[in-house]
PDB file of C-alpha atoms in Angstrom:
ATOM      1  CA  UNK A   1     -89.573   8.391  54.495  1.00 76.00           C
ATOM      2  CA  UNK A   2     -87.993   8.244  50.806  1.00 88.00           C
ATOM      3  CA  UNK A   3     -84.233   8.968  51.135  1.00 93.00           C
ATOM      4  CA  UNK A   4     -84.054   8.716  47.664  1.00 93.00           C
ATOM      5  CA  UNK A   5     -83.656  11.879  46.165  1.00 91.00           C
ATOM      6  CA  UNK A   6     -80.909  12.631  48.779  1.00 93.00           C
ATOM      7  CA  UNK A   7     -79.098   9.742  48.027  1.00 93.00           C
ATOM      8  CA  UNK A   8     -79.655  10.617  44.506  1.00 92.00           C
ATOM      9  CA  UNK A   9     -78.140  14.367  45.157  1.00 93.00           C
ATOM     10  CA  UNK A  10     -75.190  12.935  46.990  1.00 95.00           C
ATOM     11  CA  UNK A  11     -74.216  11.102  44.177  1.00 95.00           C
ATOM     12  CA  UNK A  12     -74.135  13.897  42.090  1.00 96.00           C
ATOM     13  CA  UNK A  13     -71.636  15.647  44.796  1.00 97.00           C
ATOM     14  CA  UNK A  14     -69.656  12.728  44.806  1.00 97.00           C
ATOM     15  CA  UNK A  15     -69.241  12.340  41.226  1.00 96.00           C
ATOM     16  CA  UNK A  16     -68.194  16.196  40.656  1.00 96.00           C
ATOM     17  CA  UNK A  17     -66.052  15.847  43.989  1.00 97.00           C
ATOM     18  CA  UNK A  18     -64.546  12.775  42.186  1.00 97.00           C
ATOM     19  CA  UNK A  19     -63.908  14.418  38.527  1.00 97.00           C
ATOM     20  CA  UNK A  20     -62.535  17.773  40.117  1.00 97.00           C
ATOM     21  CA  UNK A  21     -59.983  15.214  42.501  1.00 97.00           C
ATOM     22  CA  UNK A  22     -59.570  13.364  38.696  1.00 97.00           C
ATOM     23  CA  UNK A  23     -58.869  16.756  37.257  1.00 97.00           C
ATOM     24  CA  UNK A  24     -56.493  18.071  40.026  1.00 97.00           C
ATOM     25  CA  UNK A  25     -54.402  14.788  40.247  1.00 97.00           C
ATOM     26  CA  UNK A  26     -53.790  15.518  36.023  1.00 97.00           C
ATOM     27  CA  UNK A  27     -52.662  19.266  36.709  1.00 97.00           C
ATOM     28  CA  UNK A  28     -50.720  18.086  39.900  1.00 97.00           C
ATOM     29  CA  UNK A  29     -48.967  15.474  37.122  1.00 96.00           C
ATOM     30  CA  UNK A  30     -48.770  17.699  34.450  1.00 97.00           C
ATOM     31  CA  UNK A  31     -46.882  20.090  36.661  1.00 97.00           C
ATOM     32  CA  UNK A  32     -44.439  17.943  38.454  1.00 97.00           C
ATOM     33  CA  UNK A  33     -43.146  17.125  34.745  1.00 96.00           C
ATOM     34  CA  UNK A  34     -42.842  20.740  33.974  1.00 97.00           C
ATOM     35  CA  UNK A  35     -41.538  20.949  37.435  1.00 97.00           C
ATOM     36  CA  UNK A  36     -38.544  18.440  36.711  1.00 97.00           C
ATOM     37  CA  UNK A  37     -37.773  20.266  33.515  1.00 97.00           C
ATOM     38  CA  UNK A  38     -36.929  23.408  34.904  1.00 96.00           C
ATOM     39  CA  UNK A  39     -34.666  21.379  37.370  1.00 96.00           C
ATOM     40  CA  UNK A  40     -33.134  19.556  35.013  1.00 96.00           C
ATOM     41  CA  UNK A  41     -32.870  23.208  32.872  1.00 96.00           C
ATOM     42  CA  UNK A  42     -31.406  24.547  36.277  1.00 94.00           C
ATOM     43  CA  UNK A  43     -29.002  21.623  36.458  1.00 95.00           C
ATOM     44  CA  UNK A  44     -27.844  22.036  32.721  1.00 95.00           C
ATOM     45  CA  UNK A  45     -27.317  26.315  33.960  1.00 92.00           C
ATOM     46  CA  UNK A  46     -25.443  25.143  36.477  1.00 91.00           C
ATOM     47  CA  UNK A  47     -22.721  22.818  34.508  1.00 92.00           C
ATOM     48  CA  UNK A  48     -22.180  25.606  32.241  1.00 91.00           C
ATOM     49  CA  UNK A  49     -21.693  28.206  34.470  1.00 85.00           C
ATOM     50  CA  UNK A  50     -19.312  26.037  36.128  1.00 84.00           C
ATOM     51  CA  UNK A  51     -17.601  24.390  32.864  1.00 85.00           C
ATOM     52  CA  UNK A  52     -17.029  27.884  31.832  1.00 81.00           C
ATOM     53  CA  UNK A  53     -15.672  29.491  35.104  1.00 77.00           C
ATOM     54  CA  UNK A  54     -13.106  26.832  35.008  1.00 76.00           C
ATOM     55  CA  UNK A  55     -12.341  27.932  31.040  1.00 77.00           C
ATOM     56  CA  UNK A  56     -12.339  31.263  31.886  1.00 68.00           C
ATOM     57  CA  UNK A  57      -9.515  30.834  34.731  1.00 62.00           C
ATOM     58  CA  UNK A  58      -7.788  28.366  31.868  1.00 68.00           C
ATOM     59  CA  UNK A  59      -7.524  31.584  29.509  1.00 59.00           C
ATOM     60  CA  UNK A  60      -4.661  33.809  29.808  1.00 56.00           C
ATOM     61  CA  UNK A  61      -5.469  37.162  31.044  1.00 50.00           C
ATOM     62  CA  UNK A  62      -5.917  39.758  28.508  1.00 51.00           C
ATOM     63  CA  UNK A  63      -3.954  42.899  28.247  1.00 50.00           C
ATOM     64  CA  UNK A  64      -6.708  45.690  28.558  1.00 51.00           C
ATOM     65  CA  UNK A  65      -4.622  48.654  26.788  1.00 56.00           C
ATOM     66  CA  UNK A  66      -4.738  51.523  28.846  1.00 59.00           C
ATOM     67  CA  UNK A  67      -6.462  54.291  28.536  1.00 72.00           C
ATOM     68  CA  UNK A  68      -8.645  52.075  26.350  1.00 81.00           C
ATOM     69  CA  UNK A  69     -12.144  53.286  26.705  1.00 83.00           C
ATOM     70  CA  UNK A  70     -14.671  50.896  27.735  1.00 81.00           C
ATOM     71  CA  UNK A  71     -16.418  49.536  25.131  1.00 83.00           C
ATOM     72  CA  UNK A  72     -16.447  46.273  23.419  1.00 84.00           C
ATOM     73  CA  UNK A  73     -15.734  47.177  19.989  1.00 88.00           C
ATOM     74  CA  UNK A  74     -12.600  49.204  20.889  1.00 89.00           C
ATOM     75  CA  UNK A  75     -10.500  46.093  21.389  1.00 90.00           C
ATOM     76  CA  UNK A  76     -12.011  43.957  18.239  1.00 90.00           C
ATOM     77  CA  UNK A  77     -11.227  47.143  16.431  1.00 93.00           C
ATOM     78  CA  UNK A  78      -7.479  46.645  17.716  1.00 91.00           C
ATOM     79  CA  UNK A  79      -7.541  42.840  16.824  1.00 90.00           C
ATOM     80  CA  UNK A  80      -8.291  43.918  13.364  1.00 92.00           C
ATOM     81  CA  UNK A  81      -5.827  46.233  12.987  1.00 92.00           C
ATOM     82  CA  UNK A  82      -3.307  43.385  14.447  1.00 90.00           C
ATOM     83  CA  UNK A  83      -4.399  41.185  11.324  1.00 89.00           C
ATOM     84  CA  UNK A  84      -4.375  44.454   8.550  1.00 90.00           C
ATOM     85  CA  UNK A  85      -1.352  44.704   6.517  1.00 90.00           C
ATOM     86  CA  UNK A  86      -2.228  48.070   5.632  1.00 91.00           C
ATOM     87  CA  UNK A  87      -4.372  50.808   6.321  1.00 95.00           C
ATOM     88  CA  UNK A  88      -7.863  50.496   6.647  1.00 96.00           C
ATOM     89  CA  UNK A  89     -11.270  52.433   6.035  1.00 96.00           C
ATOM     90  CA  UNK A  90     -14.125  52.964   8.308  1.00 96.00           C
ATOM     91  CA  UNK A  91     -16.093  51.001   6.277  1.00 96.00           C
ATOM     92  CA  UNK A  92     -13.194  48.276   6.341  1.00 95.00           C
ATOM     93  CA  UNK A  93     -13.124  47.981   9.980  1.00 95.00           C
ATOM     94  CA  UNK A  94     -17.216  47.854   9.371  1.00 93.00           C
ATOM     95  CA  UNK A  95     -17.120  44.937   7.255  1.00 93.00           C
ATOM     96  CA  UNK A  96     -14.450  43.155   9.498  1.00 92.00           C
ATOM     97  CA  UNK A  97     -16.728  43.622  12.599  1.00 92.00           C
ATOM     98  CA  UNK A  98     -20.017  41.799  11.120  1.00 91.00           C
ATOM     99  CA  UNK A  99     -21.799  45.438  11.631  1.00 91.00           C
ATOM    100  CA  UNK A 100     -24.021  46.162   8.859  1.00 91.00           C
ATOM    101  CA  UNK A 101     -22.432  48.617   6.181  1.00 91.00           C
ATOM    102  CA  UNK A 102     -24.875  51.208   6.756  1.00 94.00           C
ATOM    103  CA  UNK A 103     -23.612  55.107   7.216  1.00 94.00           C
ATOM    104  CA  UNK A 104     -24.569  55.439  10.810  1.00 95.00           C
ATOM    105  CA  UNK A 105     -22.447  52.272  11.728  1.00 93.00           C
ATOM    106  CA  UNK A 106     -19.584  53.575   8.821  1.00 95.00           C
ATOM    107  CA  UNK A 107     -19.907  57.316  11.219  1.00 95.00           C
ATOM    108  CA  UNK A 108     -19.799  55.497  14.304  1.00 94.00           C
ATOM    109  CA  UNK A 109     -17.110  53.240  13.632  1.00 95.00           C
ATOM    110  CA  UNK A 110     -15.206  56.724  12.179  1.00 95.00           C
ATOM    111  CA  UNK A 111     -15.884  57.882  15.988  1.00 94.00           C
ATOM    112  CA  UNK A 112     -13.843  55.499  17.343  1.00 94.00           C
ATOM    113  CA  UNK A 113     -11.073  55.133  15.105  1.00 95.00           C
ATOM    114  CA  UNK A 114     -11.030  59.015  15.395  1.00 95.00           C
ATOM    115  CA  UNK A 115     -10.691  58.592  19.400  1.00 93.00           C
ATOM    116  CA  UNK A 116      -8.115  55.714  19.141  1.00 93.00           C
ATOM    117  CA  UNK A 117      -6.176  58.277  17.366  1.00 93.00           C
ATOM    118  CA  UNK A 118      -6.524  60.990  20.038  1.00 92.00           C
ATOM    119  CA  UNK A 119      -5.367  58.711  22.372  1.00 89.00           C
ATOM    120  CA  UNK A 120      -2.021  57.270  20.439  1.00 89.00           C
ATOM    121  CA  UNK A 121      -3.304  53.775  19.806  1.00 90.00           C
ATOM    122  CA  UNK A 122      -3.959  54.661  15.852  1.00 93.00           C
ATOM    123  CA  UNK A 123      -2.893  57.009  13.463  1.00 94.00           C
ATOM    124  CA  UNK A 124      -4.836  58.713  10.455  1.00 94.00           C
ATOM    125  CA  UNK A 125      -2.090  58.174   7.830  1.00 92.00           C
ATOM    126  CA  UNK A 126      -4.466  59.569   4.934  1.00 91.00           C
ATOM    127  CA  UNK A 127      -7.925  61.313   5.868  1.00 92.00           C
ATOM    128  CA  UNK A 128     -10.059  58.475   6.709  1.00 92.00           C
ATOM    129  CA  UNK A 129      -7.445  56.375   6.517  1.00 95.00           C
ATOM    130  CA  UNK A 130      -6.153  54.514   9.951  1.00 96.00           C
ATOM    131  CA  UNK A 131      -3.309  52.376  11.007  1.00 95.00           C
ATOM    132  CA  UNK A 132      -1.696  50.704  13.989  1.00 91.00           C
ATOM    133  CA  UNK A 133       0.668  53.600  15.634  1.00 83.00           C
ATOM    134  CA  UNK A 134       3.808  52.433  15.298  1.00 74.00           C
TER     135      UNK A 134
END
């Protein structure tokens, strides 16, 4: 009897049993690294969450005006009337926002100096002009 050929075809099982252990073994490394990046990523996450929890209790509390409505550019458009020394434009308070000078943001920007008015905070001392209520 000529065991041969099954030796032969065991070898061949062997060696693609052998490459796809070779092959696993490189994915199994290759992931443990991106593994230990998204830990140390996590880690990083973690510090600044914490770093800046312990800022934020640091800060002193801001006064939220009242009646203020509740949307981020209504108190940056107070800061900048804080800093004017006159009246100012929509397209002033535009420009001292970083928003694009474009009609829709000039309109929109209008909007809300027009509310700030209606609720006392500003007052329209010219048409489309605005200041700080005194």
């Amino acid at each position: 009897m000529n065991i041969r050929p099954l030796l032969d075809a065991l070898g061949i099982q062997e060696d693609a049993a052998q490459a796809m252990a070779d092959e696993l073994r490189t994915q199994i490394g290759e992931l443990q690294a991106r593994l230990r990046e998204a830990e140390t990523h996590l880690e990083h996450l973690a510090i600044t969450r914490k770093t800046v929890t312990a800022l934020a209790d640091r800060l002193p509390a801001q006064a939220h005006s009242p009646g203020l409505p509740e949307h981020p550019d209504y108190p940056r458009i107070l800061a900048v009337f804080n800093e004017a020394t006159g009246p100012l434009r929509a397209r002033d308070v535009c420009q001292a926002l970083d928003h694009e000078v474009l009609p829709k943001n000039i309109e929109g920007t209008r909007a809300k100096l027009k509310r700030l008015v209606k609720l006392g905070i500003l007052t329209e001392v010219d048409t489309g002009s605005f200041a700080r209520k005194q």
